[in-house]
mmCIF file of C-alpha atoms and ligand atoms in Angstrom:
data_model
loop_
_atom_site.group_PDB
_atom_site.id
_atom_site.type_symbol
_atom_site.label_atom_id
_atom_site.label_comp_id
_atom_site.label_asym_id
_atom_site.label_seq_id
_atom_site.Cartn_x
_atom_site.Cartn_y
_atom_site.Cartn_z
ATOM 1 C CA MET A 1 46.325 -2.419 149.891
ATOM 2 C CA LEU A 2 44.960 -5.921 149.423
ATOM 3 C CA ASP A 3 45.546 -8.645 151.967
ATOM 4 C CA ILE A 4 44.316 -12.105 151.139
ATOM 5 C CA ALA A 5 43.725 -14.607 153.921
ATOM 6 C CA ILE A 6 43.842 -18.277 153.004
ATOM 7 C CA ASP A 7 42.945 -20.736 155.735
ATOM 8 C CA GLY A 8 42.288 -24.436 155.710
ATOM 9 C CA PRO A 9 43.389 -27.802 157.039
ATOM 10 C CA SER A 10 46.854 -29.238 156.493
ATOM 11 C CA GLY A 11 47.455 -30.728 153.069
ATOM 12 C CA ALA A 12 44.679 -28.794 151.322
ATOM 13 C CA GLY A 13 47.333 -27.253 149.067
ATOM 14 C CA LYS A 14 47.362 -23.841 150.738
ATOM 15 C CA SER A 15 51.082 -23.249 150.396
ATOM 16 C CA THR A 16 51.519 -24.349 146.758
ATOM 17 C CA VAL A 17 48.345 -22.558 145.670
ATOM 18 C CA SER A 18 49.183 -19.413 147.674
ATOM 19 C CA ARG A 19 52.746 -19.288 146.349
ATOM 20 C CA ALA A 20 51.611 -19.589 142.721
ATOM 21 C CA ALA A 21 48.754 -17.098 143.133
ATOM 22 C CA ALA A 22 51.027 -14.610 144.938
ATOM 23 C CA ALA A 23 53.567 -14.800 142.099
ATOM 24 C CA GLU A 24 50.833 -14.157 139.562
ATOM 25 C CA LEU A 25 49.412 -11.248 141.540
ATOM 26 C CA GLY A 26 52.828 -9.763 142.367
ATOM 27 C CA VAL A 27 52.354 -9.870 146.144
ATOM 28 C CA ILE A 28 54.376 -11.653 148.825
ATOM 29 C CA TYR A 29 53.369 -15.013 150.207
ATOM 30 C CA VAL A 30 53.487 -15.421 153.989
ATOM 31 C CA ASP A 31 53.286 -18.977 155.333
ATOM 32 C CA THR A 32 52.329 -18.570 159.001
ATOM 33 C CA GLY A 33 52.533 -22.320 159.699
ATOM 34 C CA ALA A 34 56.322 -21.868 159.442
ATOM 35 C CA LEU A 35 56.213 -19.619 162.508
ATOM 36 C CA TYR A 36 54.426 -22.231 164.633
ATOM 37 C CA ARG A 37 56.822 -24.842 163.281
ATOM 38 C CA ALA A 38 59.795 -22.702 164.360
ATOM 39 C CA VAL A 39 58.393 -22.488 167.910
ATOM 40 C CA GLY A 40 57.885 -26.271 167.781
ATOM 41 C CA VAL A 41 61.517 -26.764 166.726
ATOM 42 C CA ALA A 42 62.696 -24.459 169.537
ATOM 43 C CA ALA A 43 60.736 -26.565 172.052
ATOM 44 C CA LEU A 44 62.028 -29.866 170.628
ATOM 45 C CA ARG A 45 65.613 -28.594 170.700
ATOM 46 C CA ARG A 46 65.214 -27.875 174.388
ATOM 47 C CA GLY A 47 64.001 -31.418 174.932
ATOM 48 C CA LEU A 48 60.561 -30.202 176.016
ATOM 49 C CA ASP A 49 57.337 -32.166 175.832
ATOM 50 C CA THR A 50 55.551 -29.989 173.247
ATOM 51 C CA LYS A 51 52.227 -30.674 174.959
ATOM 52 C CA ASP A 52 53.577 -29.088 178.163
ATOM 53 C CA ARG A 53 51.884 -25.702 177.750
ATOM 54 C CA GLU A 54 53.612 -23.964 180.638
ATOM 55 C CA GLY A 55 56.996 -25.293 179.584
ATOM 56 C CA VAL A 56 56.436 -24.092 176.023
ATOM 57 C CA ALA A 57 55.196 -20.672 177.159
ATOM 58 C CA ALA A 58 58.277 -20.313 179.381
ATOM 59 C CA ILE A 59 60.735 -20.474 176.456
ATOM 60 C CA LEU A 60 59.087 -17.638 174.512
ATOM 61 C CA PRO A 61 61.002 -14.798 176.201
ATOM 62 C CA GLU A 62 64.234 -16.615 175.292
ATOM 63 C CA ILE A 63 63.585 -16.995 171.561
ATOM 64 C CA THR A 64 63.398 -14.701 168.550
ATOM 65 C CA ILE A 65 61.568 -15.670 165.379
ATOM 66 C CA THR A 66 61.813 -13.611 162.220
ATOM 67 C CA LEU A 67 60.858 -14.015 158.599
ATOM 68 C CA GLY A 68 62.951 -12.986 155.648
ATOM 69 C CA PHE A 69 62.396 -13.146 151.903
ATOM 70 C CA VAL A 70 65.195 -14.395 149.658
ATOM 71 C CA GLU A 71 64.331 -13.998 145.956
ATOM 72 C CA GLY A 72 60.668 -13.898 146.945
ATOM 73 C CA GLU A 73 60.942 -17.123 148.923
ATOM 74 C CA GLN A 74 60.137 -17.039 152.634
ATOM 75 C CA HIS A 75 62.826 -18.096 155.103
ATOM 76 C CA VAL A 76 62.222 -18.469 158.821
ATOM 77 C CA TYR A 77 64.909 -17.720 161.396
ATOM 78 C CA LEU A 78 65.087 -18.978 164.956
ATOM 79 C CA ASP A 79 67.508 -16.844 166.977
ATOM 80 C CA GLY A 80 69.104 -15.757 163.711
ATOM 81 C CA GLU A 81 69.586 -19.310 162.396
ATOM 82 C CA ASP A 82 67.801 -20.220 159.161
ATOM 83 C CA VAL A 83 65.603 -23.162 160.208
ATOM 84 C CA SER A 84 63.589 -23.319 156.954
ATOM 85 C CA LYS A 85 64.678 -26.952 156.426
ATOM 86 C CA ALA A 86 64.457 -28.129 160.047
ATOM 87 C CA ILE A 87 60.825 -26.991 160.317
ATOM 88 C CA ARG A 88 59.844 -29.389 157.525
ATOM 89 C CA LEU A 89 61.025 -32.518 159.351
ATOM 90 C CA PRO A 90 58.074 -34.796 160.274
ATOM 91 C CA GLU A 91 58.493 -34.282 164.043
ATOM 92 C CA ALA A 92 58.119 -30.522 163.544
ATOM 93 C CA SER A 93 54.552 -30.970 162.194
ATOM 94 C CA MET A 94 53.039 -32.432 165.335
ATOM 95 C CA ALA A 95 55.189 -30.172 167.533
ATOM 96 C CA ALA A 96 53.788 -27.161 165.626
ATOM 97 C CA SER A 97 50.229 -28.369 166.094
ATOM 98 C CA ASP A 98 50.891 -28.856 169.846
ATOM 99 C CA VAL A 99 52.474 -25.449 170.449
ATOM 100 C CA SER A 100 49.861 -23.681 168.319
ATOM 101 C CA ALA A 101 47.264 -24.569 170.970
ATOM 102 C CA VAL A 102 49.166 -22.519 173.578
ATOM 103 C CA PRO A 103 47.585 -19.032 173.875
ATOM 104 C CA ALA A 104 50.950 -17.430 174.734
ATOM 105 C CA VAL A 105 52.424 -18.791 171.504
ATOM 106 C CA ARG A 106 49.599 -17.342 169.423
ATOM 107 C CA ALA A 107 49.979 -13.974 171.143
ATOM 108 C CA PHE A 108 53.765 -14.151 170.631
ATOM 109 C CA LEU A 109 53.349 -14.577 166.841
ATOM 110 C CA PHE A 110 50.395 -12.213 166.370
ATOM 111 C CA ASP A 111 52.245 -8.894 165.981
ATOM 112 C CA LEU A 112 54.765 -10.339 163.556
ATOM 113 C CA GLN A 113 51.931 -11.509 161.282
ATOM 114 C CA ARG A 114 49.981 -8.256 161.567
ATOM 115 C CA THR A 115 53.033 -6.122 160.840
ATOM 116 C CA LEU A 116 53.905 -8.161 157.755
ATOM 117 C CA ALA A 117 50.379 -7.716 156.385
ATOM 118 C CA LYS A 118 50.350 -4.015 157.187
ATOM 119 C CA GLU A 119 53.612 -3.377 155.387
ATOM 120 C CA ASN A 120 53.026 -5.542 152.301
ATOM 121 C CA ASP A 121 50.330 -6.622 149.888
ATOM 122 C CA CYS A 122 50.273 -10.301 150.677
ATOM 123 C CA ILE A 123 48.642 -13.656 150.597
ATOM 124 C CA MET A 124 48.892 -15.015 154.123
ATOM 125 C CA ASP A 125 48.005 -18.608 154.797
ATOM 126 C CA GLY A 126 47.292 -20.387 158.058
ATOM 127 C CA ARG A 127 44.393 -21.513 160.195
ATOM 128 C CA ASP A 128 43.069 -18.307 161.785
ATOM 129 C CA ILE A 129 44.118 -15.620 159.334
ATOM 130 C CA GLY A 130 40.593 -14.687 158.204
ATOM 131 C CA THR A 131 39.080 -15.138 161.669
ATOM 132 C CA VAL A 132 41.705 -13.602 163.994
ATOM 133 C CA VAL A 133 44.863 -12.218 162.407
ATOM 134 C CA LEU A 134 43.365 -10.280 159.468
ATOM 135 C CA PRO A 135 39.615 -10.031 160.131
ATOM 136 C CA ASP A 136 39.464 -7.095 157.665
ATOM 137 C CA ALA A 137 41.274 -8.881 154.837
ATOM 138 C CA GLY A 138 39.937 -7.841 151.423
ATOM 139 C CA LEU A 139 39.513 -11.493 150.501
ATOM 140 C CA LYS A 140 39.182 -14.583 152.658
ATOM 141 C CA ILE A 141 39.403 -18.064 151.239
ATOM 142 C CA PHE A 142 38.928 -21.355 153.044
ATOM 143 C CA LEU A 143 40.780 -23.951 151.003
ATOM 144 C CA THR A 144 39.884 -27.517 151.753
ATOM 145 C CA ALA A 145 39.875 -31.077 150.388
ATOM 146 C CA SER A 146 38.829 -34.469 151.730
ATOM 147 C CA ALA A 147 41.205 -36.088 154.255
ATOM 148 C CA GLU A 148 41.848 -38.982 151.850
ATOM 149 C CA GLU A 149 42.777 -36.642 149.021
ATOM 150 C CA ARG A 150 45.092 -34.677 151.292
ATOM 151 C CA ALA A 151 46.763 -37.874 152.510
ATOM 152 C CA ARG A 152 47.167 -39.020 148.902
ATOM 153 C CA ARG A 153 48.867 -35.768 147.891
ATOM 154 C CA ARG A 154 51.208 -35.882 150.878
ATOM 155 C CA PHE A 155 51.963 -39.553 150.193
ATOM 156 C CA LEU A 156 53.012 -38.782 146.600
ATOM 157 C CA GLU A 157 55.066 -35.784 147.719
ATOM 158 C CA LEU A 158 56.992 -37.847 150.300
ATOM 159 C CA GLU A 159 57.450 -40.693 147.835
ATOM 160 C CA GLN A 160 58.918 -38.290 145.279
ATOM 161 C CA ARG A 161 61.238 -36.919 147.944
ATOM 162 C CA GLY A 162 62.483 -40.443 148.585
ATOM 163 C CA THR A 163 60.977 -40.706 152.069
ATOM 164 C CA PRO A 164 58.017 -43.056 151.585
ATOM 165 C CA VAL A 165 55.628 -43.577 154.497
ATOM 166 C CA ASP A 166 52.666 -45.816 155.193
ATOM 167 C CA PHE A 167 49.482 -44.324 153.665
ATOM 168 C CA ASP A 168 47.180 -45.265 156.543
ATOM 169 C CA THR A 169 49.557 -43.806 159.128
ATOM 170 C CA LEU A 170 49.618 -40.587 157.119
ATOM 171 C CA LEU A 171 45.829 -40.490 156.870
ATOM 172 C CA GLN A 172 45.447 -41.051 160.618
ATOM 173 C CA GLU A 173 47.972 -38.273 161.318
ATOM 174 C CA ILE A 174 46.042 -35.876 159.087
ATOM 175 C CA ILE A 175 42.741 -36.750 160.778
ATOM 176 C CA GLN A 176 44.339 -36.324 164.217
ATOM 177 C CA ARG A 177 45.907 -32.974 163.305
ATOM 178 C CA ASP A 178 42.597 -31.721 161.808
ATOM 179 C CA TYR A 179 40.800 -32.673 164.993
ATOM 180 C CA GLN A 180 43.429 -31.048 167.195
ATOM 181 C CA ASP A 181 43.521 -27.848 165.100
ATOM 182 C CA SER A 182 39.744 -27.458 164.889
ATOM 183 C CA HIS A 183 38.904 -28.351 168.488
ATOM 184 C CA ARG A 184 41.365 -26.212 170.440
ATOM 185 C CA GLU A 185 39.793 -23.471 172.565
ATOM 186 C CA ILE A 186 41.871 -20.694 171.061
ATOM 187 C CA ALA A 187 41.607 -19.662 167.397
ATOM 188 C CA PRO A 188 40.288 -23.031 166.195
ATOM 189 C CA LEU A 189 40.430 -23.838 162.502
ATOM 190 C CA ARG A 190 37.144 -22.723 160.960
ATOM 191 C CA PRO A 191 36.100 -20.668 157.953
ATOM 192 C CA ALA A 192 35.417 -16.974 158.608
ATOM 193 C CA ASP A 193 31.730 -16.114 158.099
ATOM 194 C CA ASP A 194 32.608 -14.159 154.966
ATOM 195 C CA ALA A 195 35.122 -16.656 153.564
ATOM 196 C CA VAL A 196 34.755 -18.188 150.115
ATOM 197 C CA ILE A 197 35.002 -21.982 150.482
ATOM 198 C CA VAL A 198 37.158 -23.556 147.776
ATOM 199 C CA ASP A 199 37.089 -27.355 147.803
ATOM 200 C CA THR A 200 40.062 -28.684 145.852
ATOM 201 C CA THR A 201 39.116 -32.371 145.936
ATOM 202 C CA GLY A 202 39.673 -33.633 142.394
ATOM 203 C CA VAL A 203 40.340 -30.137 141.028
ATOM 204 C CA PRO A 204 43.585 -29.709 139.031
ATOM 205 C CA PHE A 205 46.134 -27.392 140.650
ATOM 206 C CA ASP A 206 46.083 -24.829 137.802
ATOM 207 C CA GLU A 207 42.318 -24.475 138.094
ATOM 208 C CA VAL A 208 42.537 -23.829 141.831
ATOM 209 C CA VAL A 209 45.195 -21.150 141.295
ATOM 210 C CA ALA A 210 43.129 -19.562 138.510
ATOM 211 C CA ARG A 211 40.099 -19.445 140.822
ATOM 212 C CA VAL A 212 42.086 -17.774 143.617
ATOM 213 C CA VAL A 213 43.556 -15.233 141.179
ATOM 214 C CA ALA A 214 40.086 -14.502 139.765
ATOM 215 C CA LEU A 215 38.688 -14.004 143.286
ATOM 216 C CA ALA A 216 41.598 -11.667 144.051
ATOM 217 C CA HIS A 217 40.903 -9.572 140.940
ATOM 218 C CA GLU A 218 37.231 -9.339 141.933
ATOM 219 C CA ALA A 219 38.174 -8.260 145.463
ATOM 220 C CA MET A 220 40.611 -5.643 144.098
ATOM 221 C CA ALA A 221 37.914 -4.239 141.805
ATOM 222 C CA LYS A 222 35.514 -4.008 144.773
ATOM 223 C CA LEU A 223 38.129 -2.255 146.897
ATOM 224 C CA ARG A 224 38.867 0.187 144.103
ATOM 225 C CA ALA A 225 35.137 0.899 143.605
ATOM 226 C CA ALA A 226 34.762 1.553 147.350
ATOM 227 C CA GLU A 227 37.763 3.911 147.255
ATOM 228 C CA ILE A 228 36.314 5.843 144.303
ATOM 229 C CA LEU A 229 32.972 6.138 146.121
ATOM 230 C CA GLU A 230 34.748 7.465 149.185
ATOM 231 C CA GLU A 231 36.766 9.956 147.104
ATOM 232 C CA ASN A 232 33.553 11.146 145.391
ATOM 233 C CA GLU A 233 31.761 11.544 148.711
ATOM 234 C CA ALA A 234 34.689 13.510 150.114
ATOM 235 C CA TYR A 235 34.683 15.662 146.966
ATOM 236 C CA GLY A 236 30.920 16.178 147.322
ATOM 237 C CA GLU A 237 31.360 17.283 150.929
ATOM 238 C CA ASP A 238 34.078 19.720 149.838
ATOM 239 C CA THR A 239 31.994 21.280 147.057
ATOM 240 C CA ASP A 240 28.776 21.352 149.166
ATOM 241 C CA ALA A 241 30.535 23.423 151.750
HETATM 242 O O1 DC B 1 50.358 -25.065 157.814
HETATM 243 P P1 DC B 1 51.316 -25.962 158.608
HETATM 244 O O2 DC B 1 50.997 -27.422 158.479
HETATM 245 O O3 DC B 1 52.756 -25.664 158.337
HETATM 246 O O4 DC B 1 51.051 -25.558 160.153
HETATM 247 C C1 DC B 1 51.677 -26.225 161.213
HETATM 248 C C2 DC B 1 50.761 -26.197 162.431
HETATM 249 O O5 DC B 1 50.644 -24.861 162.921
HETATM 250 C C3 DC B 1 49.350 -26.715 162.205
HETATM 251 O O6 DC B 1 49.131 -27.939 162.856
HETATM 252 C C4 DC B 1 48.425 -25.681 162.776
HETATM 253 C C5 DC B 1 49.302 -24.570 163.257
HETATM 254 N N1 DC B 1 48.939 -23.269 162.696
HETATM 255 C C6 DC B 1 48.049 -22.491 163.399
HETATM 256 O O7 DC B 1 47.545 -22.916 164.434
HETATM 257 N N2 DC B 1 47.734 -21.255 162.944
HETATM 258 C C7 DC B 1 48.259 -20.781 161.820
HETATM 259 N N3 DC B 1 47.934 -19.565 161.401
HETATM 260 C C8 DC B 1 49.151 -21.588 161.059
HETATM 261 C C9 DC B 1 49.472 -22.829 161.523
#
């Protein structure tokens, strides 16, 4: 069973790269940011200040978040309602970053993530997958790119969607979110000690996907070799006896 953890800052291309690599490898893709976004949406819908940690923690017993896969595509449900679109609204991004700093929120979403990885071969992306959620993942990748490059990609994406925004505002938001995500006390964004760092600045998308797929094949071969060694040792113990 191979679990692949892909962490990195927002806009590094984690979701597009993970989705494409997962399709190529025949495993499911789990986007954990969607879970934090769903908690953010729940808080916003209740009119809460998303920086109010106690207020946010207090709503957790009242909400249910689940993930489903429709034709291989992840959908996130808040109290049974499909909020996959609502979580992509701009206000949900900062709300998600705010609520993700609340320890109770991280604990609330931990089991869901662990169970998904246990039950499926998957690529799971987020901020703390290699460091906290799946410390034993067979492969850990830290996908990154310069803040300017990430802002540029997001700018083009929003422009194509017909919702243009000011580039400098976008860049400042990215820098602020990076800072917030990597300086929180709990599960800050950082590469795991054994993560492979993949910098995507100036690297074409297809090349990044090919690199991730190649790393996955290497990791699978290593896992298989370790399994064979274990089987041989067990066999040796049996025949020695
Ligand atoms: O990947 P994303 O932009 O959809 O994530 C939204 C926010 O959730 C982001 O600011 C950081 C947070 N997050 C987290 O703290 N841990 C994760 N595993 C995934 C996301």
